[in-house]
mmCIF file with all atom_site columns, C-alpha atoms in Angstrom:
data_model
loop_
_atom_site.group_PDB
_atom_site.id
_atom_site.type_symbol
_atom_site.label_atom_id
_atom_site.label_alt_id
_atom_site.label_comp_id
_atom_site.label_asym_id
_atom_site.label_entity_id
_atom_site.label_seq_id
_atom_site.pdbx_PDB_ins_code
_atom_site.Cartn_x
_atom_site.Cartn_y
_atom_site.Cartn_z
_atom_site.occupancy
_atom_site.B_iso_or_equiv
_atom_site.pdbx_formal_charge
_atom_site.auth_seq_id
_atom_site.auth_comp_id
_atom_site.auth_asym_id
_atom_site.auth_atom_id
_atom_site.pdbx_PDB_model_num
ATOM 1   C CA . MET A 1 1   ? 76.271 53.446 -135.705 1.00 0.00 ? 141 MET A CA 1
ATOM 2   C CA . LYS A 1 2   ? 76.378 56.487 -133.446 1.00 0.00 ? 142 LYS A CA 1
ATOM 3   C CA . ILE A 1 3   ? 75.909 56.236 -129.770 1.00 0.00 ? 143 ILE A CA 1
ATOM 4   C CA . THR A 1 4   ? 75.114 59.241 -127.449 1.00 0.00 ? 144 THR A CA 1
ATOM 5   C CA . PHE A 1 5   ? 75.239 59.255 -123.591 1.00 0.00 ? 145 PHE A CA 1
ATOM 6   C CA . TYR A 1 6   ? 72.447 61.348 -122.141 1.00 0.00 ? 146 TYR A CA 1
ATOM 7   C CA . GLY A 1 7   ? 73.128 60.563 -118.533 1.00 0.00 ? 147 GLY A CA 1
ATOM 8   C CA . HIS A 1 8   ? 72.376 57.877 -116.049 1.00 0.00 ? 148 HIS A CA 1
ATOM 9   C CA . ALA A 1 9   ? 71.049 54.937 -118.207 1.00 0.00 ? 149 ALA A CA 1
ATOM 10  C CA . CYS A 1 10  ? 69.802 56.941 -121.175 1.00 0.00 ? 150 CYS A CA 1
ATOM 11  C CA . ILE A 1 11  ? 71.519 56.145 -124.467 1.00 0.00 ? 151 ILE A CA 1
ATOM 12  C CA . GLY A 1 12  ? 70.603 57.418 -127.919 1.00 0.00 ? 152 GLY A CA 1
ATOM 13  C CA . ILE A 1 13  ? 71.544 55.107 -130.897 1.00 0.00 ? 153 ILE A CA 1
ATOM 14  C CA . LYS A 1 14  ? 71.545 56.211 -134.486 1.00 0.00 ? 154 LYS A CA 1
ATOM 15  C CA . ILE A 1 15  ? 71.599 53.417 -137.134 1.00 0.00 ? 155 ILE A CA 1
ATOM 16  C CA . ASN A 1 16  ? 71.353 54.904 -140.736 1.00 0.00 ? 156 ASN A CA 1
ATOM 17  C CA . ASP A 1 17  ? 68.548 57.374 -140.359 1.00 0.00 ? 157 ASP A CA 1
ATOM 18  C CA . ILE A 1 18  ? 66.784 55.565 -137.515 1.00 0.00 ? 158 ILE A CA 1
ATOM 19  C CA . HIS A 1 19  ? 66.944 57.046 -134.027 1.00 0.00 ? 159 HIS A CA 1
ATOM 20  C CA . ILE A 1 20  ? 66.586 54.741 -130.975 1.00 0.00 ? 160 ILE A CA 1
ATOM 21  C CA . LEU A 1 21  ? 66.377 56.077 -127.492 1.00 0.00 ? 161 LEU A CA 1
ATOM 22  C CA . VAL A 1 22  ? 66.884 53.879 -124.436 1.00 0.00 ? 162 VAL A CA 1
ATOM 23  C CA . ASP A 1 23  ? 65.520 54.521 -120.866 1.00 0.00 ? 163 ASP A CA 1
ATOM 24  C CA . PRO A 1 24  ? 64.962 58.354 -121.184 1.00 0.00 ? 164 PRO A CA 1
ATOM 25  C CA . PHE A 1 25  ? 65.612 59.901 -117.838 1.00 0.00 ? 165 PHE A CA 1
ATOM 26  C CA . ILE A 1 26  ? 66.830 63.449 -118.434 1.00 0.00 ? 166 ILE A CA 1
ATOM 27  C CA . THR A 1 27  ? 64.681 66.169 -116.966 1.00 0.00 ? 167 THR A CA 1
ATOM 28  C CA . GLY A 1 28  ? 64.943 64.531 -113.499 1.00 0.00 ? 168 GLY A CA 1
ATOM 29  C CA . ASN A 1 29  ? 68.724 64.410 -113.608 1.00 0.00 ? 169 ASN A CA 1
ATOM 30  C CA . PRO A 1 30  ? 70.498 67.633 -112.497 1.00 0.00 ? 170 PRO A CA 1
ATOM 31  C CA . LYS A 1 31  ? 73.608 66.463 -114.251 1.00 0.00 ? 171 LYS A CA 1
ATOM 32  C CA . ALA A 1 32  ? 71.828 66.465 -117.556 1.00 0.00 ? 172 ALA A CA 1
ATOM 33  C CA . ALA A 1 33  ? 70.398 69.944 -117.253 1.00 0.00 ? 173 ALA A CA 1
ATOM 34  C CA . HIS A 1 34  ? 71.967 71.100 -120.355 1.00 0.00 ? 174 HIS A CA 1
ATOM 35  C CA . ILE A 1 35  ? 70.158 68.406 -122.431 1.00 0.00 ? 175 ILE A CA 1
ATOM 36  C CA . ASP A 1 36  ? 66.994 69.644 -124.123 1.00 0.00 ? 176 ASP A CA 1
ATOM 37  C CA . ILE A 1 37  ? 64.578 66.766 -124.669 1.00 0.00 ? 177 ILE A CA 1
ATOM 38  C CA . GLN A 1 38  ? 62.717 68.709 -127.203 1.00 0.00 ? 178 GLN A CA 1
ATOM 39  C CA . THR A 1 39  ? 65.669 68.260 -129.596 1.00 0.00 ? 179 THR A CA 1
ATOM 40  C CA . ILE A 1 40  ? 66.138 64.551 -129.154 1.00 0.00 ? 180 ILE A CA 1
ATOM 41  C CA . ALA A 1 41  ? 64.920 62.451 -132.069 1.00 0.00 ? 181 ALA A CA 1
ATOM 42  C CA . ALA A 1 42  ? 63.302 59.159 -131.606 1.00 0.00 ? 182 ALA A CA 1
ATOM 43  C CA . ASP A 1 43  ? 61.772 56.597 -133.898 1.00 0.00 ? 183 ASP A CA 1
ATOM 44  C CA . TYR A 1 44  ? 61.791 53.896 -131.171 1.00 0.00 ? 184 TYR A CA 1
ATOM 45  C CA . ILE A 1 45  ? 62.048 54.075 -127.371 1.00 0.00 ? 185 ILE A CA 1
ATOM 46  C CA . LEU A 1 46  ? 63.380 50.970 -125.701 1.00 0.00 ? 186 LEU A CA 1
ATOM 47  C CA . LEU A 1 47  ? 62.740 50.515 -122.037 1.00 0.00 ? 187 LEU A CA 1
ATOM 48  C CA . THR A 1 48  ? 64.563 47.947 -119.903 1.00 0.00 ? 188 THR A CA 1
ATOM 49  C CA . HIS A 1 49  ? 62.215 48.280 -116.940 1.00 0.00 ? 189 HIS A CA 1
ATOM 50  C CA . ALA A 1 50  ? 59.598 50.543 -115.318 1.00 0.00 ? 190 ALA A CA 1
ATOM 51  C CA . HIS A 1 51  ? 61.482 52.466 -112.585 1.00 0.00 ? 191 HIS A CA 1
ATOM 52  C CA . GLN A 1 52  ? 61.205 56.202 -112.719 1.00 0.00 ? 192 GLN A CA 1
ATOM 53  C CA . ASP A 1 53  ? 64.794 56.726 -113.416 1.00 0.00 ? 193 ASP A CA 1
ATOM 54  C CA . HIS A 1 54  ? 64.410 54.937 -116.761 1.00 0.00 ? 194 HIS A CA 1
ATOM 55  C CA . ILE A 1 55  ? 60.838 56.043 -117.964 1.00 0.00 ? 195 ILE A CA 1
ATOM 56  C CA . LEU A 1 56  ? 60.469 59.621 -116.679 1.00 0.00 ? 196 LEU A CA 1
ATOM 57  C CA . ASP A 1 57  ? 60.602 61.342 -120.121 1.00 0.00 ? 197 ASP A CA 1
ATOM 58  C CA . VAL A 1 58  ? 58.945 58.614 -122.077 1.00 0.00 ? 198 VAL A CA 1
ATOM 59  C CA . GLU A 1 59  ? 55.617 60.301 -122.714 1.00 0.00 ? 199 GLU A CA 1
ATOM 60  C CA . ALA A 1 60  ? 56.980 63.706 -123.393 1.00 0.00 ? 200 ALA A CA 1
ATOM 61  C CA . ILE A 1 61  ? 59.269 62.365 -126.099 1.00 0.00 ? 201 ILE A CA 1
ATOM 62  C CA . ALA A 1 62  ? 56.926 59.735 -127.491 1.00 0.00 ? 202 ALA A CA 1
ATOM 63  C CA . LYS A 1 63  ? 54.050 62.393 -127.779 1.00 0.00 ? 203 LYS A CA 1
ATOM 64  C CA . ARG A 1 64  ? 56.246 64.705 -129.809 1.00 0.00 ? 204 ARG A CA 1
ATOM 65  C CA . THR A 1 65  ? 57.951 62.180 -132.024 1.00 0.00 ? 205 THR A CA 1
ATOM 66  C CA . GLY A 1 66  ? 55.453 59.423 -132.423 1.00 0.00 ? 206 GLY A CA 1
ATOM 67  C CA . ALA A 1 67  ? 58.011 56.970 -131.384 1.00 0.00 ? 207 ALA A CA 1
ATOM 68  C CA . VAL A 1 68  ? 57.263 53.238 -130.993 1.00 0.00 ? 208 VAL A CA 1
ATOM 69  C CA . ILE A 1 69  ? 57.770 52.136 -127.334 1.00 0.00 ? 209 ILE A CA 1
ATOM 70  C CA . VAL A 1 70  ? 59.450 48.689 -127.088 1.00 0.00 ? 210 VAL A CA 1
ATOM 71  C CA . SER A 1 71  ? 59.646 46.829 -123.897 1.00 0.00 ? 211 SER A CA 1
ATOM 72  C CA . ASN A 1 72  ? 58.251 43.913 -121.948 1.00 0.00 ? 212 ASN A CA 1
ATOM 73  C CA . TYR A 1 73  ? 54.517 43.277 -122.427 1.00 0.00 ? 213 TYR A CA 1
ATOM 74  C CA . GLU A 1 74  ? 53.430 44.948 -119.193 1.00 0.00 ? 214 GLU A CA 1
ATOM 75  C CA . ILE A 1 75  ? 55.276 48.171 -119.839 1.00 0.00 ? 215 ILE A CA 1
ATOM 76  C CA . ALA A 1 76  ? 54.536 48.336 -123.625 1.00 0.00 ? 216 ALA A CA 1
ATOM 77  C CA . ALA A 1 77  ? 50.816 47.657 -122.909 1.00 0.00 ? 217 ALA A CA 1
ATOM 78  C CA . HIS A 1 78  ? 50.834 50.348 -120.170 1.00 0.00 ? 218 HIS A CA 1
ATOM 79  C CA . PHE A 1 79  ? 51.832 52.958 -122.627 1.00 0.00 ? 219 PHE A CA 1
ATOM 80  C CA . GLY A 1 80  ? 49.727 51.459 -125.401 1.00 0.00 ? 220 GLY A CA 1
ATOM 81  C CA . ALA A 1 81  ? 46.671 52.005 -123.181 1.00 0.00 ? 221 ALA A CA 1
ATOM 82  C CA . LYS A 1 82  ? 47.622 55.675 -123.057 1.00 0.00 ? 222 LYS A CA 1
ATOM 83  C CA . GLY A 1 83  ? 47.456 55.916 -126.817 1.00 0.00 ? 223 GLY A CA 1
ATOM 84  C CA . TYR A 1 84  ? 51.137 55.591 -127.678 1.00 0.00 ? 224 TYR A CA 1
ATOM 85  C CA . HIS A 1 85  ? 52.530 53.342 -130.345 1.00 0.00 ? 225 HIS A CA 1
ATOM 86  C CA . TYR A 1 86  ? 54.108 50.298 -128.845 1.00 0.00 ? 226 TYR A CA 1
ATOM 87  C CA . HIS A 1 87  ? 55.634 46.879 -129.541 1.00 0.00 ? 227 HIS A CA 1
ATOM 88  C CA . PRO A 1 88  ? 55.592 44.252 -126.747 1.00 0.00 ? 228 PRO A CA 1
ATOM 89  C CA . MET A 1 89  ? 58.372 41.663 -126.180 1.00 0.00 ? 229 MET A CA 1
ATOM 90  C CA . ASN A 1 90  ? 59.327 39.176 -123.609 1.00 0.00 ? 230 ASN A CA 1
ATOM 91  C CA . HIS A 1 91  ? 62.587 37.415 -122.579 1.00 0.00 ? 231 HIS A CA 1
ATOM 92  C CA . GLY A 1 92  ? 64.187 35.398 -125.396 1.00 0.00 ? 232 GLY A CA 1
ATOM 93  C CA . GLY A 1 93  ? 62.174 36.923 -128.177 1.00 0.00 ? 233 GLY A CA 1
ATOM 94  C CA . SER A 1 94  ? 63.535 38.782 -131.136 1.00 0.00 ? 234 SER A CA 1
ATOM 95  C CA . TRP A 1 95  ? 61.989 41.042 -133.711 1.00 0.00 ? 235 TRP A CA 1
ATOM 96  C CA . ASP A 1 96  ? 63.302 42.371 -136.897 1.00 0.00 ? 236 ASP A CA 1
ATOM 97  C CA . PHE A 1 97  ? 62.415 46.100 -137.066 1.00 0.00 ? 237 PHE A CA 1
ATOM 98  C CA . GLY A 1 98  ? 62.197 46.503 -140.831 1.00 0.00 ? 238 GLY A CA 1
ATOM 99  C CA . THR A 1 99  ? 58.612 47.731 -141.150 1.00 0.00 ? 239 THR A CA 1
ATOM 100 C CA . SER A 1 100 ? 56.963 50.753 -139.714 1.00 0.00 ? 240 SER A CA 1
ATOM 101 C CA . ARG A 1 101 ? 53.895 50.663 -137.437 1.00 0.00 ? 241 ARG A CA 1
ATOM 102 C CA . ASN A 1 102 ? 51.508 51.279 -140.330 1.00 0.00 ? 242 ASN A CA 1
ATOM 103 C CA . GLY A 1 103 ? 52.797 48.151 -142.249 1.00 0.00 ? 243 GLY A CA 1
ATOM 104 C CA . GLU A 1 104 ? 54.687 50.102 -144.795 1.00 0.00 ? 244 GLU A CA 1
ATOM 105 C CA . LEU A 1 105 ? 58.292 49.226 -145.571 1.00 0.00 ? 245 LEU A CA 1
ATOM 106 C CA . ALA A 1 106 ? 60.628 51.416 -143.564 1.00 0.00 ? 246 ALA A CA 1
ATOM 107 C CA . GLN A 1 107 ? 64.305 51.652 -143.552 1.00 0.00 ? 247 GLN A CA 1
ATOM 108 C CA . HIS A 1 108 ? 65.751 48.589 -141.817 1.00 0.00 ? 248 HIS A CA 1
ATOM 109 C CA . PHE A 1 109 ? 67.735 49.199 -138.765 1.00 0.00 ? 249 PHE A CA 1
ATOM 110 C CA . GLY A 1 110 ? 68.249 45.662 -137.431 1.00 0.00 ? 250 GLY A CA 1
ATOM 111 C CA . THR A 1 111 ? 67.093 42.993 -134.907 1.00 0.00 ? 251 THR A CA 1
ATOM 112 C CA . VAL A 1 112 ? 66.287 43.485 -131.284 1.00 0.00 ? 252 VAL A CA 1
ATOM 113 C CA . LYS A 1 113 ? 66.324 40.692 -128.767 1.00 0.00 ? 253 LYS A CA 1
ATOM 114 C CA . TYR A 1 114 ? 65.045 41.066 -125.157 1.00 0.00 ? 254 TYR A CA 1
ATOM 115 C CA . VAL A 1 115 ? 67.344 39.347 -122.815 1.00 0.00 ? 255 VAL A CA 1
ATOM 116 C CA . ILE A 1 116 ? 67.402 38.482 -119.065 1.00 0.00 ? 256 ILE A CA 1
ATOM 117 C CA . ALA A 1 117 ? 68.389 41.092 -116.444 1.00 0.00 ? 257 ALA A CA 1
ATOM 118 C CA . HIS A 1 118 ? 68.257 40.438 -112.666 1.00 0.00 ? 258 HIS A CA 1
ATOM 119 C CA . HIS A 1 119 ? 66.690 43.480 -110.977 1.00 0.00 ? 259 HIS A CA 1
ATOM 120 C CA . SER A 1 120 ? 63.141 44.651 -110.181 1.00 0.00 ? 260 SER A CA 1
ATOM 121 C CA . SER A 1 121 ? 60.554 46.606 -112.058 1.00 0.00 ? 261 SER A CA 1
ATOM 122 C CA . SER A 1 122 ? 57.675 48.671 -110.904 1.00 0.00 ? 262 SER A CA 1
ATOM 123 C CA . PHE A 1 123 ? 56.059 51.903 -112.056 1.00 0.00 ? 263 PHE A CA 1
ATOM 124 C CA . PRO A 1 124 ? 56.469 54.988 -109.885 1.00 0.00 ? 264 PRO A CA 1
ATOM 125 C CA . ASP A 1 125 ? 53.036 54.414 -108.298 1.00 0.00 ? 265 ASP A CA 1
ATOM 126 C CA . GLY A 1 126 ? 54.165 50.877 -107.172 1.00 0.00 ? 266 GLY A CA 1
ATOM 127 C CA . SER A 1 127 ? 52.149 49.072 -109.853 1.00 0.00 ? 267 SER A CA 1
ATOM 128 C CA . TYR A 1 128 ? 53.715 45.969 -111.568 1.00 0.00 ? 268 TYR A CA 1
ATOM 129 C CA . GLY A 1 129 ? 56.160 46.694 -114.395 1.00 0.00 ? 269 GLY A CA 1
ATOM 130 C CA . GLY A 1 130 ? 56.763 43.202 -115.600 1.00 0.00 ? 270 GLY A CA 1
ATOM 131 C CA . GLN A 1 131 ? 60.169 41.569 -115.570 1.00 0.00 ? 271 GLN A CA 1
ATOM 132 C CA . PRO A 1 132 ? 63.180 43.674 -116.247 1.00 0.00 ? 272 PRO A CA 1
ATOM 133 C CA . GLY A 1 133 ? 65.430 42.904 -119.214 1.00 0.00 ? 273 GLY A CA 1
ATOM 134 C CA . GLY A 1 134 ? 68.225 44.101 -121.497 1.00 0.00 ? 274 GLY A CA 1
ATOM 135 C CA . PHE A 1 135 ? 68.512 44.317 -125.258 1.00 0.00 ? 275 PHE A CA 1
ATOM 136 C CA . VAL A 1 136 ? 70.848 42.936 -127.844 1.00 0.00 ? 276 VAL A CA 1
ATOM 137 C CA . ILE A 1 137 ? 70.685 45.019 -131.074 1.00 0.00 ? 277 ILE A CA 1
ATOM 138 C CA . GLU A 1 138 ? 72.140 43.637 -134.309 1.00 0.00 ? 278 GLU A CA 1
ATOM 139 C CA . GLY A 1 139 ? 72.236 46.392 -136.903 1.00 0.00 ? 279 GLY A CA 1
ATOM 140 C CA . GLU A 1 140 ? 74.407 47.917 -139.510 1.00 0.00 ? 280 GLU A CA 1
ATOM 141 C CA . HIS A 1 141 ? 77.075 45.354 -139.267 1.00 0.00 ? 281 HIS A CA 1
ATOM 142 C CA . LYS A 1 142 ? 77.532 46.323 -135.544 1.00 0.00 ? 282 LYS A CA 1
ATOM 143 C CA . ASN A 1 143 ? 76.100 44.503 -132.541 1.00 0.00 ? 283 ASN A CA 1
ATOM 144 C CA . ILE A 1 144 ? 75.600 45.993 -129.126 1.00 0.00 ? 284 ILE A CA 1
ATOM 145 C CA . TYR A 1 145 ? 74.344 44.695 -125.760 1.00 0.00 ? 285 TYR A CA 1
ATOM 146 C CA . ILE A 1 146 ? 72.541 47.075 -123.413 1.00 0.00 ? 286 ILE A CA 1
ATOM 147 C CA . ALA A 1 147 ? 72.383 45.187 -120.145 1.00 0.00 ? 287 ALA A CA 1
ATOM 148 C CA . GLY A 1 148 ? 69.924 47.455 -118.365 1.00 0.00 ? 288 GLY A CA 1
ATOM 149 C CA . ASP A 1 149 ? 69.872 47.447 -114.505 1.00 0.00 ? 289 ASP A CA 1
ATOM 150 C CA . THR A 1 150 ? 71.122 44.046 -113.603 1.00 0.00 ? 290 THR A CA 1
ATOM 151 C CA . ALA A 1 151 ? 73.324 41.933 -111.266 1.00 0.00 ? 291 ALA A CA 1
ATOM 152 C CA . LEU A 1 152 ? 75.953 39.724 -112.795 1.00 0.00 ? 292 LEU A CA 1
ATOM 153 C CA . THR A 1 153 ? 74.274 36.729 -114.137 1.00 0.00 ? 293 THR A CA 1
ATOM 154 C CA . MET A 1 154 ? 75.269 33.444 -115.897 1.00 0.00 ? 294 MET A CA 1
ATOM 155 C CA . ASP A 1 155 ? 72.612 34.155 -118.447 1.00 0.00 ? 295 ASP A CA 1
ATOM 156 C CA . MET A 1 156 ? 75.074 36.643 -120.009 1.00 0.00 ? 296 MET A CA 1
ATOM 157 C CA . LYS A 1 157 ? 77.185 33.713 -121.227 1.00 0.00 ? 297 LYS A CA 1
ATOM 158 C CA . LEU A 1 158 ? 74.385 32.851 -123.644 1.00 0.00 ? 298 LEU A CA 1
ATOM 159 C CA . ILE A 1 159 ? 74.803 36.082 -125.577 1.00 0.00 ? 299 ILE A CA 1
ATOM 160 C CA . PRO A 1 160 ? 77.958 35.333 -127.411 1.00 0.00 ? 300 PRO A CA 1
ATOM 161 C CA . MET A 1 161 ? 76.690 31.809 -128.383 1.00 0.00 ? 301 MET A CA 1
ATOM 162 C CA . ARG A 1 162 ? 74.566 33.703 -130.904 1.00 0.00 ? 302 ARG A CA 1
ATOM 163 C CA . THR A 1 163 ? 75.820 37.187 -131.295 1.00 0.00 ? 303 THR A CA 1
ATOM 164 C CA . LYS A 1 164 ? 79.463 38.583 -131.641 1.00 0.00 ? 304 LYS A CA 1
ATOM 165 C CA . LEU A 1 165 ? 79.314 41.935 -129.859 1.00 0.00 ? 305 LEU A CA 1
ATOM 166 C CA . ASP A 1 166 ? 81.131 45.138 -130.884 1.00 0.00 ? 306 ASP A CA 1
ATOM 167 C CA . LEU A 1 167 ? 80.123 46.943 -127.718 1.00 0.00 ? 307 LEU A CA 1
ATOM 168 C CA . ALA A 1 168 ? 78.640 46.100 -124.342 1.00 0.00 ? 308 ALA A CA 1
ATOM 169 C CA . ILE A 1 169 ? 76.878 48.787 -122.338 1.00 0.00 ? 309 ILE A CA 1
ATOM 170 C CA . LEU A 1 170 ? 77.079 47.833 -118.639 1.00 0.00 ? 310 LEU A CA 1
ATOM 171 C CA . PRO A 1 171 ? 75.888 49.371 -115.382 1.00 0.00 ? 311 PRO A CA 1
ATOM 172 C CA . ILE A 1 172 ? 78.907 49.904 -113.089 1.00 0.00 ? 312 ILE A CA 1
ATOM 173 C CA . GLY A 1 173 ? 77.545 52.032 -110.118 1.00 0.00 ? 313 GLY A CA 1
ATOM 174 C CA . SER A 1 174 ? 76.947 49.216 -107.623 1.00 0.00 ? 314 SER A CA 1
ATOM 175 C CA . ASN A 1 175 ? 74.327 49.276 -104.901 1.00 0.00 ? 315 ASN A CA 1
ATOM 176 C CA . PHE A 1 176 ? 71.348 48.829 -107.326 1.00 0.00 ? 316 PHE A CA 1
ATOM 177 C CA . THR A 1 177 ? 73.285 46.934 -110.065 1.00 0.00 ? 317 THR A CA 1
ATOM 178 C CA . MET A 1 178 ? 76.748 45.447 -110.832 1.00 0.00 ? 318 MET A CA 1
ATOM 179 C CA . ASP A 1 179 ? 79.844 47.128 -109.638 1.00 0.00 ? 319 ASP A CA 1
ATOM 180 C CA . VAL A 1 180 ? 83.080 47.723 -111.682 1.00 0.00 ? 320 VAL A CA 1
ATOM 181 C CA . ASP A 1 181 ? 84.481 44.237 -110.701 1.00 0.00 ? 321 ASP A CA 1
ATOM 182 C CA . ASP A 1 182 ? 81.281 42.376 -111.602 1.00 0.00 ? 322 ASP A CA 1
ATOM 183 C CA . ALA A 1 183 ? 81.121 44.382 -114.912 1.00 0.00 ? 323 ALA A CA 1
ATOM 184 C CA . ILE A 1 184 ? 84.579 43.187 -115.761 1.00 0.00 ? 324 ILE A CA 1
ATOM 185 C CA . LEU A 1 185 ? 83.292 39.582 -115.205 1.00 0.00 ? 325 LEU A CA 1
ATOM 186 C CA . ALA A 1 186 ? 80.153 40.449 -117.319 1.00 0.00 ? 326 ALA A CA 1
ATOM 187 C CA . SER A 1 187 ? 82.507 41.630 -120.139 1.00 0.00 ? 327 SER A CA 1
ATOM 188 C CA . ASP A 1 188 ? 84.112 38.206 -120.041 1.00 0.00 ? 328 ASP A CA 1
ATOM 189 C CA . PHE A 1 189 ? 80.755 36.414 -120.002 1.00 0.00 ? 329 PHE A CA 1
ATOM 190 C CA . VAL A 1 190 ? 79.576 38.319 -123.142 1.00 0.00 ? 330 VAL A CA 1
ATOM 191 C CA . GLN A 1 191 ? 83.075 38.110 -124.732 1.00 0.00 ? 331 GLN A CA 1
ATOM 192 C CA . CYS A 1 192 ? 83.279 41.813 -125.438 1.00 0.00 ? 332 CYS A CA 1
ATOM 193 C CA . ASP A 1 193 ? 86.333 43.966 -124.354 1.00 0.00 ? 333 ASP A CA 1
ATOM 194 C CA . LYS A 1 194 ? 84.884 47.222 -125.500 1.00 0.00 ? 334 LYS A CA 1
ATOM 195 C CA . ILE A 1 195 ? 82.665 48.628 -122.724 1.00 0.00 ? 335 ILE A CA 1
ATOM 196 C CA . LEU A 1 196 ? 80.580 51.712 -122.263 1.00 0.00 ? 336 LEU A CA 1
ATOM 197 C CA . GLY A 1 197 ? 79.776 52.202 -118.617 1.00 0.00 ? 337 GLY A CA 1
ATOM 198 C CA . TYR A 1 198 ? 76.515 53.728 -117.464 1.00 0.00 ? 338 TYR A CA 1
ATOM 199 C CA . HIS A 1 199 ? 74.152 54.006 -114.444 1.00 0.00 ? 339 HIS A CA 1
ATOM 200 C CA . PHE A 1 200 ? 76.825 55.755 -112.309 1.00 0.00 ? 340 PHE A CA 1
ATOM 201 C CA . ASP A 1 201 ? 77.372 59.054 -110.544 1.00 0.00 ? 341 ASP A CA 1
ATOM 202 C CA . THR A 1 202 ? 73.778 60.257 -110.849 1.00 0.00 ? 342 THR A CA 1
ATOM 203 C CA . PHE A 1 203 ? 73.229 60.168 -107.107 1.00 0.00 ? 343 PHE A CA 1
ATOM 204 C CA . GLY A 1 204 ? 75.231 59.350 -104.027 1.00 0.00 ? 344 GLY A CA 1
ATOM 205 C CA . TYR A 1 205 ? 74.483 55.569 -103.928 1.00 0.00 ? 345 TYR A CA 1
ATOM 206 C CA . ILE A 1 206 ? 76.269 55.044 -107.304 1.00 0.00 ? 346 ILE A CA 1
ATOM 207 C CA . GLU A 1 207 ? 79.140 57.459 -107.373 1.00 0.00 ? 347 GLU A CA 1
ATOM 208 C CA . ILE A 1 208 ? 82.355 55.786 -108.576 1.00 0.00 ? 348 ILE A CA 1
ATOM 209 C CA . ASN A 1 209 ? 86.118 56.575 -108.864 1.00 0.00 ? 349 ASN A CA 1
ATOM 210 C CA . HIS A 1 210 ? 86.489 57.053 -112.598 1.00 0.00 ? 350 HIS A CA 1
ATOM 211 C CA . GLU A 1 211 ? 90.241 56.574 -112.894 1.00 0.00 ? 351 GLU A CA 1
ATOM 212 C CA . GLU A 1 212 ? 90.137 53.445 -110.663 1.00 0.00 ? 352 GLU A CA 1
ATOM 213 C CA . ALA A 1 213 ? 87.329 51.988 -112.771 1.00 0.00 ? 353 ALA A CA 1
ATOM 214 C CA . LYS A 1 214 ? 89.262 52.593 -116.062 1.00 0.00 ? 354 LYS A CA 1
ATOM 215 C CA . ARG A 1 215 ? 92.452 51.149 -114.558 1.00 0.00 ? 355 ARG A CA 1
ATOM 216 C CA . LYS A 1 216 ? 90.755 47.931 -113.469 1.00 0.00 ? 356 LYS A CA 1
ATOM 217 C CA . PHE A 1 217 ? 89.404 47.435 -117.054 1.00 0.00 ? 357 PHE A CA 1
ATOM 218 C CA . PHE A 1 218 ? 92.745 48.380 -118.516 1.00 0.00 ? 358 PHE A CA 1
ATOM 219 C CA . ASP A 1 219 ? 94.576 45.859 -116.242 1.00 0.00 ? 359 ASP A CA 1
ATOM 220 C CA . ARG A 1 220 ? 92.301 43.082 -117.745 1.00 0.00 ? 360 ARG A CA 1
ATOM 221 C CA . GLY A 1 221 ? 93.065 44.179 -121.394 1.00 0.00 ? 361 GLY A CA 1
ATOM 222 C CA . LYS A 1 222 ? 89.768 45.940 -121.677 1.00 0.00 ? 362 LYS A CA 1
ATOM 223 C CA . ASP A 1 223 ? 88.623 49.535 -122.736 1.00 0.00 ? 363 ASP A CA 1
ATOM 224 C CA . LEU A 1 224 ? 86.036 51.118 -120.387 1.00 0.00 ? 364 LEU A CA 1
ATOM 225 C CA . MET A 1 225 ? 84.596 54.359 -121.838 1.00 0.00 ? 365 MET A CA 1
ATOM 226 C CA . LEU A 1 226 ? 82.945 56.849 -119.434 1.00 0.00 ? 366 LEU A CA 1
ATOM 227 C CA . LEU A 1 227 ? 81.379 59.546 -121.676 1.00 0.00 ? 367 LEU A CA 1
ATOM 228 C CA . GLU A 1 228 ? 80.325 63.028 -120.595 1.00 0.00 ? 368 GLU A CA 1
ATOM 229 C CA . ILE A 1 229 ? 76.718 63.683 -120.752 1.00 0.00 ? 369 ILE A CA 1
ATOM 230 C CA . GLY A 1 230 ? 75.941 64.673 -124.321 1.00 0.00 ? 370 GLY A CA 1
ATOM 231 C CA . GLN A 1 231 ? 79.158 63.042 -125.712 1.00 0.00 ? 371 GLN A CA 1
ATOM 232 C CA . SER A 1 232 ? 78.921 60.486 -128.623 1.00 0.00 ? 372 SER A CA 1
ATOM 233 C CA . ILE A 1 233 ? 81.053 57.669 -130.029 1.00 0.00 ? 373 ILE A CA 1
ATOM 234 C CA . LYS A 1 234 ? 80.811 55.911 -133.379 1.00 0.00 ? 374 LYS A CA 1
ATOM 235 C CA . LEU A 1 235 ? 81.223 52.241 -134.032 1.00 0.00 ? 375 LEU A CA 1
#
């Protein structure tokens, strides 16, 4: 499993030959100006909620790639009404993505579960974007949790009751989401000490001290990774 950070809350995940893109907000992020969305592969686009800083580049990428948009019912149906391929979900539901949208057997990449996030969700025009969420992906013998934009929540404790995580991707920028200290508690809740931080530094409200954040995690026996935009890791 290869994971690439495209800035803000946008993550690329490659499992076997399947490309998953999460919350594509790239062209609106000056810090990601060196990333060309025309070169990003996507078989599936996972959306945690409807805010502009998570869906800005969905249509451009989905139109070029034919990707299936996976999100809560309201967001998925919104893009489905525009003619895009979609798969609706809701909290607590799981789906084994082993077949393609035309029903033919496709390369299996794993199971996706849509889990609770405490945040808000509206489209840029103010219309309702359903309830926000996160994703647990079980694939290729590696399991990851993508928290989305969220506060610290006791619901996170449910995740390790079912899934042993290899990586937790957590927001750490504060103001709109958890801060570093709450993210440390979240890593305790999900029982995962390998953390990829995201949703930080994009704009003034969420700027953080990188060295201090890493030290706080280290002091708790945990590994916080803060990738440069475009940088990848392998699990």
